[in-house]
Short mmCIF file of C-alpha atoms in Angstrom, two decimals:
data_model
loop_
_atom_site.label_atom_id
_atom_site.label_comp_id
_atom_site.label_asym_id
_atom_site.label_seq_id
_atom_site.Cartn_x
_atom_site.Cartn_y
_atom_site.Cartn_z
CA UNK Z 1 11.84 79.36 4.36
CA UNK Z 2 8.20 79.66 5.15
CA UNK Z 3 5.89 80.15 2.22
CA UNK Z 4 2.40 81.71 2.60
CA UNK Z 5 0.29 80.85 -0.45
CA UNK Z 6 -3.04 82.54 -1.33
CA UNK Z 7 -6.22 80.72 -2.54
CA UNK Z 8 -5.75 79.57 -6.13
CA UNK Z 9 -9.43 80.23 -6.92
CA UNK Z 10 -9.56 84.00 -6.20
CA UNK Z 11 -11.06 86.01 -9.02
CA UNK Z 12 -8.27 87.96 -10.93
CA UNK Z 13 -10.05 88.88 -14.19
CA UNK Z 14 -7.93 87.78 -17.09
CA UNK Z 15 -4.77 87.47 -14.89
CA UNK Z 16 -3.73 83.82 -14.24
CA UNK Z 17 -1.97 83.05 -11.00
CA UNK Z 18 0.55 80.28 -11.32
CA UNK Z 19 2.14 77.79 -8.78
CA UNK Z 20 4.99 75.90 -10.11
CA UNK Z 21 5.65 72.34 -8.77
CA UNK Z 22 8.51 70.00 -9.35
CA UNK Z 23 7.56 66.77 -10.93
CA UNK Z 24 8.12 63.56 -8.95
CA UNK Z 25 6.98 59.97 -9.27
CA UNK Z 26 3.42 59.28 -8.12
CA UNK Z 27 4.85 56.88 -5.45
CA UNK Z 28 5.89 60.05 -3.65
CA UNK Z 29 2.49 61.50 -3.90
CA UNK Z 30 2.14 62.24 -0.08
CA UNK Z 31 5.85 62.66 0.72
CA UNK Z 32 5.45 66.34 1.27
CA UNK Z 33 8.72 68.29 1.34
CA UNK Z 34 9.54 71.82 2.33
CA UNK Z 35 8.93 74.19 -0.65
CA UNK Z 36 11.46 76.70 -2.00
CA UNK Z 37 11.00 80.00 -3.65
CA UNK Z 38 12.06 80.16 -7.28
CA UNK Z 39 11.41 82.99 -9.79
CA UNK Z 40 8.37 84.18 -7.65
CA UNK Z 41 6.72 80.74 -7.74
CA UNK Z 42 6.35 78.11 -5.05
CA UNK Z 43 8.06 74.85 -5.92
CA UNK Z 44 7.21 71.64 -4.18
CA UNK Z 45 8.21 68.05 -4.75
CA UNK Z 46 4.76 66.39 -5.28
CA UNK Z 47 2.16 66.04 -8.05
CA UNK Z 48 -1.55 66.73 -7.56
CA UNK Z 49 -3.41 63.69 -6.22
CA UNK Z 50 -5.78 61.73 -8.35
CA UNK Z 51 -9.32 62.89 -8.63
CA UNK Z 52 -11.62 61.07 -6.10
CA UNK Z 53 -14.85 59.51 -7.10
CA UNK Z 54 -17.83 61.33 -5.64
CA UNK Z 55 -21.62 61.72 -6.20
CA UNK Z 56 -23.16 64.92 -7.70
CA UNK Z 57 -25.60 66.56 -5.30
CA UNK Z 58 -29.08 67.49 -6.76
CA UNK Z 59 -29.20 70.72 -8.89
CA UNK Z 60 -30.79 73.35 -6.64
CA UNK Z 61 -32.63 75.42 -9.26
CA UNK Z 62 -32.82 76.56 -12.88
CA UNK Z 63 -29.74 78.40 -14.17
CA UNK Z 64 -27.27 76.61 -11.92
CA UNK Z 65 -24.12 75.10 -13.70
CA UNK Z 66 -22.14 72.33 -12.33
CA UNK Z 67 -18.49 73.18 -11.41
CA UNK Z 68 -16.36 70.14 -10.80
CA UNK Z 69 -14.04 69.71 -7.73
CA UNK Z 70 -10.32 70.09 -8.00
CA UNK Z 71 -7.07 70.08 -5.99
CA UNK Z 72 -5.64 73.45 -5.01
CA UNK Z 73 -2.44 74.30 -3.14
CA UNK Z 74 -1.84 76.44 -0.06
CA UNK Z 75 0.33 76.30 3.09
CA UNK Z 76 2.67 73.51 1.89
CA UNK Z 77 -0.17 70.98 1.14
CA UNK Z 78 -2.92 70.24 -1.47
CA UNK Z 79 -6.47 70.78 -0.46
CA UNK Z 80 -9.63 69.64 -2.17
CA UNK Z 81 -12.05 72.24 -3.46
CA UNK Z 82 -15.46 70.33 -3.61
CA UNK Z 83 -17.47 70.42 -6.78
CA UNK Z 84 -20.53 72.49 -6.43
CA UNK Z 85 -23.66 74.00 -8.41
CA UNK Z 86 -23.09 77.66 -9.08
CA UNK Z 87 -25.60 80.14 -10.47
CA UNK Z 88 -24.17 81.38 -13.78
CA UNK Z 89 -23.23 85.08 -13.63
CA UNK Z 90 -25.36 85.78 -16.64
CA UNK Z 91 -27.35 83.69 -19.21
CA UNK Z 92 -25.22 82.07 -21.94
CA UNK Z 93 -22.07 81.62 -19.91
CA UNK Z 94 -20.52 78.20 -19.19
CA UNK Z 95 -17.82 77.28 -16.78
CA UNK Z 96 -14.35 76.00 -18.13
CA UNK Z 97 -12.75 74.22 -15.22
CA UNK Z 98 -9.18 75.08 -14.12
CA UNK Z 99 -6.54 72.45 -14.42
CA UNK Z 100 -2.86 71.63 -13.59
CA UNK Z 101 -0.36 71.32 -16.33
CA UNK Z 102 3.27 70.41 -16.45
CA UNK Z 103 5.30 73.18 -18.10
CA UNK Z 104 9.14 73.83 -18.32
CA UNK Z 105 9.23 75.46 -14.81
CA UNK Z 106 7.12 72.85 -13.22
CA UNK Z 107 3.41 72.28 -12.63
CA UNK Z 108 1.20 75.30 -13.20
CA UNK Z 109 -2.38 75.78 -12.29
CA UNK Z 110 -4.55 77.38 -14.83
CA UNK Z 111 -7.57 79.16 -13.44
CA UNK Z 112 -11.07 78.35 -14.54
CA UNK Z 113 -13.43 81.00 -16.03
CA UNK Z 114 -16.85 81.67 -17.32
CA UNK Z 115 -17.35 82.20 -21.12
CA UNK Z 116 -19.77 81.70 -24.00
CA UNK Z 117 -18.00 78.43 -24.97
CA UNK Z 118 -15.96 75.71 -23.08
CA UNK Z 119 -12.21 76.25 -23.49
CA UNK Z 120 -9.32 73.86 -22.82
CA UNK Z 121 -9.15 72.30 -19.49
CA UNK Z 122 -6.27 69.86 -19.96
CA UNK Z 123 -8.13 66.89 -21.16
CA UNK Z 124 -8.91 66.15 -17.53
CA UNK Z 125 -12.03 63.81 -17.03
CA UNK Z 126 -13.83 65.69 -14.23
CA UNK Z 127 -16.96 63.78 -14.87
CA UNK Z 128 -20.71 64.90 -14.94
CA UNK Z 129 -20.33 66.16 -18.45
CA UNK Z 130 -16.72 67.32 -18.27
CA UNK Z 131 -15.16 64.35 -20.02
CA UNK Z 132 -11.89 66.06 -21.11
CA UNK Z 133 -13.26 68.01 -24.12
CA UNK Z 134 -16.17 70.27 -24.02
CA UNK Z 135 -19.23 69.88 -21.82
CA UNK Z 136 -22.04 67.41 -22.23
CA UNK Z 137 -24.05 68.63 -19.23
CA UNK Z 138 -26.32 70.98 -20.97
CA UNK Z 139 -26.62 74.17 -23.19
CA UNK Z 140 -28.15 77.55 -23.19
CA UNK Z 141 -31.15 78.48 -25.50
CA UNK Z 142 -33.21 81.60 -25.44
CA UNK Z 143 -31.84 82.58 -22.04
CA UNK Z 144 -32.59 79.24 -20.43
CA UNK Z 145 -30.27 76.37 -19.48
CA UNK Z 146 -31.31 72.95 -20.74
CA UNK Z 147 -29.99 70.11 -18.56
CA UNK Z 148 -28.77 66.76 -19.81
CA UNK Z 149 -30.38 64.38 -17.22
CA UNK Z 150 -28.10 61.57 -18.13
CA UNK Z 151 -25.19 63.43 -16.50
CA UNK Z 152 -27.02 65.86 -14.14
CA UNK Z 153 -28.77 64.98 -10.73
CA UNK Z 154 -32.07 66.64 -11.35
CA UNK Z 155 -33.84 64.58 -8.61
CA UNK Z 156 -34.86 67.57 -6.56
CA UNK Z 157 -34.62 70.43 -9.11
CA UNK Z 158 -37.50 72.56 -10.17
CA UNK Z 159 -36.41 72.61 -13.74
CA UNK Z 160 -38.34 71.58 -16.91
CA UNK Z 161 -35.68 72.29 -19.52
CA UNK Z 162 -34.26 68.81 -19.84
CA UNK Z 163 -33.05 66.33 -22.40
CA UNK Z 164 -31.32 63.04 -22.58
CA UNK Z 165 -27.96 62.34 -24.16
CA UNK Z 166 -25.91 59.37 -22.97
CA UNK Z 167 -22.34 60.21 -22.06
CA UNK Z 168 -19.74 58.96 -19.50
CA UNK Z 169 -20.83 60.81 -16.39
CA UNK Z 170 -18.58 59.56 -13.55
CA UNK Z 171 -15.48 60.68 -11.88
CA UNK Z 172 -13.41 57.78 -11.05
CA UNK Z 173 -9.83 58.05 -9.79
CA UNK Z 174 -8.40 59.78 -12.80
CA UNK Z 175 -5.22 61.77 -13.15
CA UNK Z 176 -5.59 65.39 -12.23
CA UNK Z 177 -3.00 67.04 -14.41
CA UNK Z 178 -1.91 67.54 -17.95
CA UNK Z 179 1.51 66.64 -19.39
CA UNK Z 180 4.70 65.31 -17.47
CA UNK Z 181 4.92 61.75 -16.26
CA UNK Z 182 1.55 60.13 -16.08
CA UNK Z 183 -0.42 63.13 -17.09
CA UNK Z 184 -2.99 63.47 -19.86
CA UNK Z 185 -1.65 64.24 -23.35
CA UNK Z 186 -4.45 66.43 -24.58
CA UNK Z 187 -3.74 69.51 -26.53
CA UNK Z 188 -6.18 72.42 -27.37
CA UNK Z 189 -8.48 71.99 -30.34
CA UNK Z 190 -9.19 74.65 -32.88
CA UNK Z 191 -12.50 75.30 -31.09
CA UNK Z 192 -10.76 75.62 -27.72
CA UNK Z 193 -8.22 78.00 -29.06
CA UNK Z 194 -11.18 80.24 -30.29
CA UNK Z 195 -12.84 79.93 -26.92
CA UNK Z 196 -9.61 81.13 -25.23
CA UNK Z 197 -9.78 84.28 -27.22
CA UNK Z 198 -13.40 85.18 -26.26
CA UNK Z 199 -14.60 87.40 -23.34
CA UNK Z 200 -13.98 85.67 -20.03
CA UNK Z 201 -15.70 86.27 -16.66
CA UNK Z 202 -13.64 85.26 -13.57
CA UNK Z 203 -14.98 83.00 -10.74
CA UNK Z 204 -17.88 84.65 -8.95
CA UNK Z 205 -17.90 85.63 -5.30
CA UNK Z 206 -19.61 82.40 -4.25
CA UNK Z 207 -16.80 80.38 -5.86
CA UNK Z 208 -13.99 82.32 -4.27
CA UNK Z 209 -15.69 82.00 -0.79
CA UNK Z 210 -16.14 78.28 -1.53
CA UNK Z 211 -12.44 77.96 -2.18
CA UNK Z 212 -11.45 79.95 0.88
CA UNK Z 213 -13.76 77.72 3.12
CA UNK Z 214 -12.07 74.65 1.51
CA UNK Z 215 -8.54 76.03 2.19
CA UNK Z 216 -9.42 76.73 5.81
CA UNK Z 217 -10.95 73.20 6.40
CA UNK Z 218 -8.06 70.92 7.80
CA UNK Z 219 -10.19 67.81 6.80
CA UNK Z 220 -9.84 68.78 3.14
CA UNK Z 221 -5.96 68.66 3.22
CA UNK Z 222 -4.52 65.85 1.21
CA UNK Z 223 -2.20 64.98 4.17
CA UNK Z 224 -5.31 64.44 6.28
CA UNK Z 225 -7.66 62.67 3.93
CA UNK Z 226 -5.09 60.86 1.63
CA UNK Z 227 -7.05 61.61 -1.54
CA UNK Z 228 -10.49 60.85 -0.09
CA UNK Z 229 -11.91 64.20 0.98
CA UNK Z 230 -14.82 63.93 3.52
CA UNK Z 231 -16.52 66.69 1.59
CA UNK Z 232 -16.15 65.92 -2.03
CA UNK Z 233 -19.14 67.95 -3.41
CA UNK Z 234 -21.68 70.47 -2.28
CA UNK Z 235 -25.11 71.43 -3.45
CA UNK Z 236 -24.28 75.16 -3.20
CA UNK Z 237 -20.94 76.90 -3.47
CA UNK Z 238 -19.74 78.56 -0.26
CA UNK Z 239 -21.79 76.09 1.76
CA UNK Z 240 -19.54 73.29 3.00
CA UNK Z 241 -21.65 72.34 5.98
CA UNK Z 242 -25.14 70.96 6.47
CA UNK Z 243 -27.01 68.34 4.53
CA UNK Z 244 -26.13 69.41 1.06
CA UNK Z 245 -22.59 67.85 0.94
CA UNK Z 246 -21.38 64.34 -0.06
CA UNK Z 247 -18.12 62.53 0.73
CA UNK Z 248 -15.75 60.70 -1.66
CA UNK Z 249 -17.10 57.34 -0.57
CA UNK Z 250 -20.84 58.05 -0.81
CA UNK Z 251 -22.93 55.25 -2.26
CA UNK Z 252 -26.26 57.08 -2.40
CA UNK Z 253 -26.10 57.33 -6.20
CA UNK Z 254 -24.76 53.83 -6.71
CA UNK Z 255 -20.95 54.27 -6.76
CA UNK Z 256 -20.65 50.62 -7.78
CA UNK Z 257 -22.60 51.32 -10.96
CA UNK Z 258 -20.38 54.30 -11.78
CA UNK Z 259 -17.41 51.93 -11.75
CA UNK Z 260 -19.21 49.40 -13.86
CA UNK Z 261 -20.32 52.06 -16.31
CA UNK Z 262 -16.87 53.40 -16.67
CA UNK Z 263 -15.33 50.07 -17.12
CA UNK Z 264 -17.99 49.06 -19.80
CA UNK Z 265 -17.44 52.25 -21.70
CA UNK Z 266 -13.64 51.74 -21.73
CA UNK Z 267 -14.02 48.19 -22.92
CA UNK Z 268 -16.54 48.98 -25.62
CA UNK Z 269 -14.40 51.74 -27.00
CA UNK Z 270 -11.52 49.21 -27.29
CA UNK Z 271 -13.71 46.68 -28.98
CA UNK Z 272 -14.95 49.25 -31.61
CA UNK Z 273 -11.40 50.35 -32.28
CA UNK Z 274 -10.21 46.71 -32.69
CA UNK Z 275 -13.03 46.12 -35.09
CA UNK Z 276 -12.10 49.31 -37.10
CA UNK Z 277 -8.34 48.30 -37.27
CA UNK Z 278 -9.14 44.75 -38.46
CA UNK Z 279 -11.56 45.88 -41.13
CA UNK Z 280 -9.09 48.47 -42.24
CA UNK Z 281 -6.42 45.82 -42.59
CA UNK Z 282 -8.79 43.57 -44.61
CA UNK Z 283 -9.58 46.56 -46.85
CA UNK Z 284 -5.88 47.21 -47.36
CA UNK Z 285 -5.34 43.52 -48.28
CA UNK Z 286 -8.19 43.72 -50.72
CA UNK Z 287 -6.59 46.70 -52.33
CA UNK Z 288 -3.26 44.88 -52.50
CA UNK Z 289 -4.80 41.94 -54.31
CA UNK Z 290 -6.79 44.26 -56.80
CA UNK Z 291 -9.93 42.41 -55.82
CA UNK Z 292 -12.93 42.34 -58.07
CA UNK Z 293 -15.95 44.59 -57.43
CA UNK Z 294 -17.98 41.59 -56.36
CA UNK Z 295 -15.55 40.67 -53.62
CA UNK Z 296 -15.34 44.31 -52.44
CA UNK Z 297 -19.07 44.54 -52.23
CA UNK Z 298 -19.24 41.32 -50.21
CA UNK Z 299 -16.67 42.52 -47.82
CA UNK Z 300 -18.40 45.85 -47.43
CA UNK Z 301 -21.62 44.00 -46.56
CA UNK Z 302 -19.85 41.82 -44.13
CA UNK Z 303 -18.23 44.76 -42.49
CA UNK Z 304 -21.50 46.65 -42.15
CA UNK Z 305 -23.02 43.54 -40.55
CA UNK Z 306 -20.22 43.29 -38.04
CA UNK Z 307 -20.54 46.95 -37.08
CA UNK Z 308 -24.30 46.56 -36.65
CA UNK Z 309 -23.89 43.41 -34.49
CA UNK Z 310 -21.35 45.09 -32.33
CA UNK Z 311 -23.52 48.14 -31.84
CA UNK Z 312 -26.37 45.96 -30.97
CA UNK Z 313 -24.42 43.93 -28.47
CA UNK Z 314 -23.10 47.11 -26.79
CA UNK Z 315 -26.62 48.54 -26.58
CA UNK Z 316 -27.77 45.39 -25.01
CA UNK Z 317 -24.90 45.59 -22.44
CA UNK Z 318 -25.91 49.10 -21.51
CA UNK Z 319 -29.49 48.13 -21.04
CA UNK Z 320 -28.53 45.08 -18.86
CA UNK Z 321 -26.30 47.30 -16.73
CA UNK Z 322 -29.15 49.68 -16.20
CA UNK Z 323 -31.52 46.84 -15.27
CA UNK Z 324 -29.03 45.66 -12.70
CA UNK Z 325 -28.71 49.12 -11.28
CA UNK Z 326 -32.53 49.49 -11.03
CA UNK Z 327 -32.73 46.06 -9.30
CA UNK Z 328 -30.21 47.01 -6.70
CA UNK Z 329 -32.07 50.27 -5.94
CA UNK Z 330 -35.22 48.26 -5.33
CA UNK Z 331 -33.63 45.54 -3.10
#
């Protein structure tokens, strides 16, 4: 049976359109099989590909919000909808990305939306401020959007509302779905539940046109690019041609440094957790022994010193990595 699917990103108000997919091992990622109709949904035998690593194009102007790229489905194949800067439909609105989730009937795509707060997007690390929970790319104040320059490419933007807050800002071969085998295990927080009940604005016309152009571009099909789309991001939504696009292998923003930064962040987090676990075990042993106040105070002092030394070492590592990045840019 031939199945003709529509663009997943079409604005539908509060209505969510769903595409159910059967879960299979990731080794079958590109073994595309013929879909079958079941209960009004399209069932296929593949999971969404991993998110590709790509570079964020420069922000075009004040009031533009970054919308990360994602895999969509149409005509028996996945296709990549490139990340893009989009002018917010009105001041105060933020973009909650769409995401794939494993549900009893199969994989389901939950549409993204505009709203006053960021809602749940599956715990997917889309990068550039969308680390899985919330958004660290900026915030609205008095009708103006303030950009976090540590995650936003402002090299050519005519914006002056900026600040700096260090966060993980890369997108690096991460899983693209929630639940199931190999997916993220995130669940909505209380804040995300509240955000889900707020007023939502669907994708704007530029976004739906952007998704349509992506769907109609054969090079963006997963079967053609094998998870490395030639157009991974664009400066403007609905403009997938010209000089404002980047591919999944672009090195103009130092892709190597993105890998290094991600690896360092993961390692440092593990080291902090290991220190917390060891200190908690030592505290529990001290409690078991009914240790004196003097011993407890000495241990607390030692723990504080260890935490400070680890924090200083991690900060030094960050500075060294940044220095290496700057030296590579000047060579």
